[in-house]
Tab-separated table of C-alpha atoms in Angstrom:
chain	number	residue	atom	x	y	z
A	222	MET	CA	79.915	-7.608	9.232
A	223	GLU	CA	81.633	-10.909	8.586
A	224	ALA	CA	78.382	-12.743	9.265
A	225	ILE	CA	76.581	-10.606	6.659
A	226	VAL	CA	79.274	-11.274	4.048
A	227	GLN	CA	79.074	-14.996	4.785
A	228	TYR	CA	75.292	-14.891	4.478
A	229	PHE	CA	75.391	-13.437	0.959
A	230	SER	CA	78.366	-15.520	-0.178
A	231	ASP	CA	76.153	-18.590	0.040
A	232	PHE	CA	73.017	-17.065	-1.478
A	233	THR	CA	70.186	-19.569	-1.960
A	234	LEU	CA	66.529	-19.573	-3.000
A	235	VAL	CA	65.479	-19.715	0.639
A	236	LYS	CA	67.484	-16.570	1.385
A	237	ALA	CA	66.030	-14.783	-1.653
A	238	ILE	CA	62.524	-15.664	-0.490
A	239	ASP	CA	63.458	-14.507	3.004
A	240	MET	CA	64.313	-11.076	1.552
A	241	ALA	CA	61.130	-10.977	-0.566
A	242	GLY	CA	59.099	-11.764	2.533
A	243	LEU	CA	60.725	-8.812	4.261
A	244	VAL	CA	59.616	-6.409	1.527
A	245	LEU	CA	56.064	-7.760	1.422
A	246	GLY	CA	55.884	-7.681	5.187
A	247	LEU	CA	56.820	-4.015	5.313
A	248	ILE	CA	54.157	-3.192	2.714
A	249	TYR	CA	51.591	-5.171	4.686
A	250	LEU	CA	52.527	-3.451	7.937
A	251	TRP	CA	52.141	0.005	6.387
A	252	LEU	CA	48.709	-0.864	5.035
A	253	GLU	CA	47.647	-2.305	8.390
A	254	PHE	CA	48.943	0.768	10.218
A	255	LYS	CA	46.820	2.948	7.930
A	256	ALA	CA	43.859	0.559	8.356
A	257	SER	CA	43.754	0.194	4.559
A	258	ILE	CA	41.568	-2.528	3.131
A	259	TRP	CA	44.309	-3.296	0.589
A	260	LEU	CA	46.252	-5.111	3.288
A	261	TRP	CA	44.063	-8.136	2.540
A	262	LEU	CA	45.388	-8.284	-1.041
A	263	VAL	CA	48.939	-8.494	0.292
A	264	SER	CA	47.649	-11.131	2.718
A	265	VAL	CA	46.954	-13.383	-0.259
A	266	ILE	CA	50.416	-12.901	-1.791
A	267	MET	CA	52.522	-13.268	1.361
A	268	PRO	CA	51.465	-16.851	2.178
A	269	ILE	CA	53.019	-18.067	-1.089
A	270	VAL	CA	56.340	-16.533	-0.125
A	271	HIS	CA	56.368	-17.403	3.553
A	272	GLY	CA	54.854	-20.849	3.020
A	273	TYR	CA	57.892	-22.046	1.090
A	274	LEU	CA	60.244	-20.422	3.584
A	275	TYR	CA	58.650	-22.013	6.647
A	276	TRP	CA	58.496	-25.454	5.041
A	277	ALA	CA	62.172	-25.243	4.110
A	278	ARG	CA	63.066	-24.419	7.716
A	279	GLY	CA	60.860	-27.070	9.305
A	280	LEU	CA	58.314	-24.654	10.750
A	281	TYR	CA	55.386	-26.877	9.790
A	282	ALA	CA	52.729	-25.202	11.903
A	283	ASP	CA	53.667	-21.822	10.441
A	284	PHE	CA	53.459	-23.400	6.981
A	285	GLY	CA	49.955	-24.666	7.722
A	286	MET	CA	49.025	-21.177	8.853
A	287	GLU	CA	49.597	-19.847	5.347
A	288	VAL	CA	46.527	-21.726	4.089
A	289	TYR	CA	44.545	-20.204	6.936
A	290	TYR	CA	45.916	-16.759	6.043
A	291	VAL	CA	44.551	-16.976	2.502
A	292	LEU	CA	41.079	-17.956	3.722
A	293	ALA	CA	41.219	-15.335	6.477
A	294	ALA	CA	42.225	-12.682	3.920
A	295	ILE	CA	39.060	-13.368	1.939
A	296	TYR	CA	36.969	-13.284	5.109
A	297	GLY	CA	38.719	-10.149	6.358
A	298	TYR	CA	38.160	-8.279	3.114
A	299	ALA	CA	34.471	-9.172	3.161
A	300	MET	CA	34.158	-8.057	6.786
A	301	TRP	CA	35.912	-4.736	6.223
A	302	ARG	CA	34.142	-3.965	2.976
A	303	TRP	CA	30.553	-5.001	3.560
A	304	SER	CA	29.828	-5.656	7.222
A	305	ARG	CA	27.842	-2.963	8.981
A	306	SER	CA	26.244	-5.172	11.646
A	307	ARG	CA	28.538	-4.088	14.482
A	308	ALA	CA	28.029	-0.423	13.662
A	309	VAL	CA	24.284	-0.946	14.058
A	310	GLU	CA	24.791	-3.090	17.171
A	311	THR	CA	26.850	-0.377	18.893
A	312	GLN	CA	24.694	2.436	17.452
A	313	ASP	CA	27.855	3.946	16.016
A	314	LEU	CA	26.641	7.075	14.270
A	315	ALA	CA	30.183	7.932	13.198
A	316	SER	CA	30.801	4.726	11.293
A	317	PRO	CA	32.267	5.105	7.797
A	318	SER	CA	29.752	6.027	5.115
A	319	ASN	CA	31.564	3.877	2.524
A	320	GLY	CA	30.305	0.653	4.072
A	321	GLU	CA	33.605	-0.358	5.685
A	322	LEU	CA	33.626	-1.804	9.193
A	323	PRO	CA	34.645	0.782	11.826
A	324	ILE	CA	37.534	0.231	14.252
A	325	THR	CA	36.274	-0.670	17.745
A	326	ARG	CA	37.596	-2.012	21.060
A	327	PHE	CA	37.725	-5.733	21.826
A	328	PRO	CA	34.466	-6.557	23.698
A	329	LEU	CA	35.051	-7.787	27.254
A	330	ARG	CA	32.399	-10.463	26.800
A	331	ARG	CA	34.584	-12.142	24.191
A	332	VAL	CA	37.835	-12.227	26.188
A	333	LEU	CA	37.159	-15.504	28.029
A	334	PRO	CA	35.780	-17.533	25.096
A	335	VAL	CA	38.508	-16.297	22.742
A	336	THR	CA	41.181	-17.123	25.359
A	337	LEU	CA	39.817	-20.652	25.767
A	338	ILE	CA	39.701	-21.146	22.014
A	339	GLY	CA	43.287	-19.920	21.733
A	340	LEU	CA	44.490	-22.368	24.400
A	341	ALA	CA	42.620	-25.210	22.716
A	342	LEU	CA	44.204	-24.360	19.356
A	343	TRP	CA	47.644	-24.270	20.979
A	344	ALA	CA	47.132	-27.724	22.494
A	345	VAL	CA	45.823	-29.257	19.265
A	346	ILE	CA	48.559	-27.788	17.076
A	347	TYR	CA	51.231	-28.842	19.584
A	348	TRP	CA	49.892	-32.406	19.540
A	349	ILE	CA	49.901	-32.463	15.738
A	350	LEU	CA	53.488	-31.238	15.609
A	351	ILE	CA	54.888	-33.737	18.098
A	352	THR	CA	52.864	-36.593	16.607
A	353	PHE	CA	53.194	-36.098	12.862
A	354	THR	CA	56.251	-33.908	12.276
A	355	ASP	CA	59.912	-33.645	13.225
A	356	SER	CA	59.579	-30.035	14.402
A	357	SER	CA	62.428	-29.041	16.700
A	358	VAL	CA	60.428	-26.193	18.278
A	359	PRO	CA	56.874	-27.555	18.656
A	360	LEU	CA	55.968	-25.533	21.745
A	361	CYS	CA	56.897	-22.125	20.329
A	362	ASP	CA	55.754	-22.968	16.805
A	363	SER	CA	52.322	-24.081	18.002
A	364	PHE	CA	52.001	-21.080	20.333
A	365	THR	CA	52.707	-18.454	17.680
A	366	THR	CA	50.478	-20.272	15.209
A	367	ALA	CA	47.513	-20.490	17.587
A	368	LEU	CA	47.842	-16.879	18.707
A	369	SER	CA	48.236	-15.729	15.098
A	370	MET	CA	44.940	-17.401	14.228
A	371	VAL	CA	43.209	-15.515	17.021
A	372	ALA	CA	44.945	-12.251	16.135
A	373	LEU	CA	44.002	-12.533	12.478
A	374	TRP	CA	40.374	-13.085	13.434
A	375	ALA	CA	40.551	-9.986	15.653
A	376	LEU	CA	42.051	-8.044	12.740
A	377	ALA	CA	39.179	-9.145	10.506
A	378	GLN	CA	36.783	-7.845	13.161
A	379	LYS	CA	38.798	-4.600	13.177
A	380	TYR	CA	39.388	-4.642	16.928
A	381	ALA	CA	42.152	-2.243	18.018
A	382	GLU	CA	43.486	-4.815	20.491
A	383	GLN	CA	44.503	-7.107	17.639
A	384	TRP	CA	47.776	-5.148	17.744
A	385	LEU	CA	48.447	-6.365	21.286
A	386	LEU	CA	48.013	-9.977	20.199
A	387	TRP	CA	50.439	-9.422	17.327
A	388	LEU	CA	52.869	-7.797	19.745
A	389	VAL	CA	53.238	-11.100	21.602
A	390	VAL	CA	53.391	-13.131	18.391
A	391	ASP	CA	56.009	-10.867	16.843
A	392	ALA	CA	58.275	-10.857	19.893
A	393	VAL	CA	58.292	-14.654	20.138
A	394	CYS	CA	58.711	-15.073	16.370
A	395	THR	CA	61.715	-12.748	16.349
A	396	ILE	CA	63.568	-15.060	18.731
A	397	LEU	CA	62.321	-18.180	16.946
A	398	TYR	CA	63.443	-17.049	13.494
A	399	ILE	CA	66.870	-16.017	14.740
A	400	TYR	CA	67.199	-19.528	16.124
A	401	LYS	CA	66.062	-20.969	12.778
A	402	GLN	CA	68.607	-18.810	10.891
A	403	ILE	CA	66.242	-16.773	8.717
A	404	PRO	CA	67.591	-13.335	9.693
A	405	PHE	CA	65.636	-11.129	7.286
A	406	THR	CA	62.339	-12.503	8.546
A	407	ALA	CA	63.636	-12.174	12.122
A	408	CYS	CA	64.438	-8.499	11.485
A	409	LEU	CA	60.992	-8.009	10.000
A	410	TYR	CA	59.316	-9.436	13.088
A	411	ALA	CA	61.520	-7.364	15.385
A	412	PHE	CA	60.289	-4.317	13.476
A	413	TYR	CA	56.729	-5.647	13.742
A	414	THR	CA	57.137	-5.803	17.518
A	415	VAL	CA	57.900	-2.102	17.706
A	416	MET	CA	55.224	-1.172	15.181
A	417	ALA	CA	52.587	-3.160	17.065
A	418	VAL	CA	52.829	-0.627	19.883
A	419	LEU	CA	52.627	2.325	17.490
A	420	GLY	CA	49.864	0.678	15.484
A	421	TYR	CA	47.753	0.134	18.587
A	422	ARG	CA	48.045	3.791	19.525
A	423	GLN	CA	47.220	4.821	15.946
A	424	TRP	CA	44.103	2.642	15.785
A	425	LEU	CA	42.845	3.958	19.114
A	426	LYS	CA	42.842	7.412	17.555
A	427	LYS	CA	40.795	6.119	14.625
A	428	ILE	CA	37.956	4.717	16.759
A	429	PRO	CA	34.810	6.638	15.786
A	430	THR	CA	33.244	8.799	18.453
A	431	THR	CA	29.546	9.388	18.774
């Protein structure tokens, strides 16, 4: 209780943004859980909030991710709204009639190449952090950033297993943000960790059956 009182007694812009990020994050999570296409709109707003927060706390790789998030949000919206190629490819007769991409399982043929790409991204981002920044947590920061890039791509493809990728990201980020003293964001990611399990189960139920 004393820690909470101390936190608010020295209220700053960073802490206000931390709280705003918590609210936006909860909205985003609800939309993702419901597989609502409107989650991509929130995906454009959140980078503005989190970008400032991460830069202020020296999480430079996470800051760079916010630019990627905006571009991925545009790509994700387009994929969810207009792509029907995978429905045709899998002969999914139960795909949505409104033109939205159906939820499917992560194809086994993509596991190895996506894993290799993820490892390569981790290595490159780690090198950038230790070479060009003063990041105090380059290994964890680069790991969560690289895996988030892969997870966001999987979300844009509407693969149910994207939740499992976020589960790992969220668990590591919870510890990282506690260490970096941004408690509201840490609480958000702890909640994300739990919801990733529930979200995965929910999406499995939404997979169309022929």
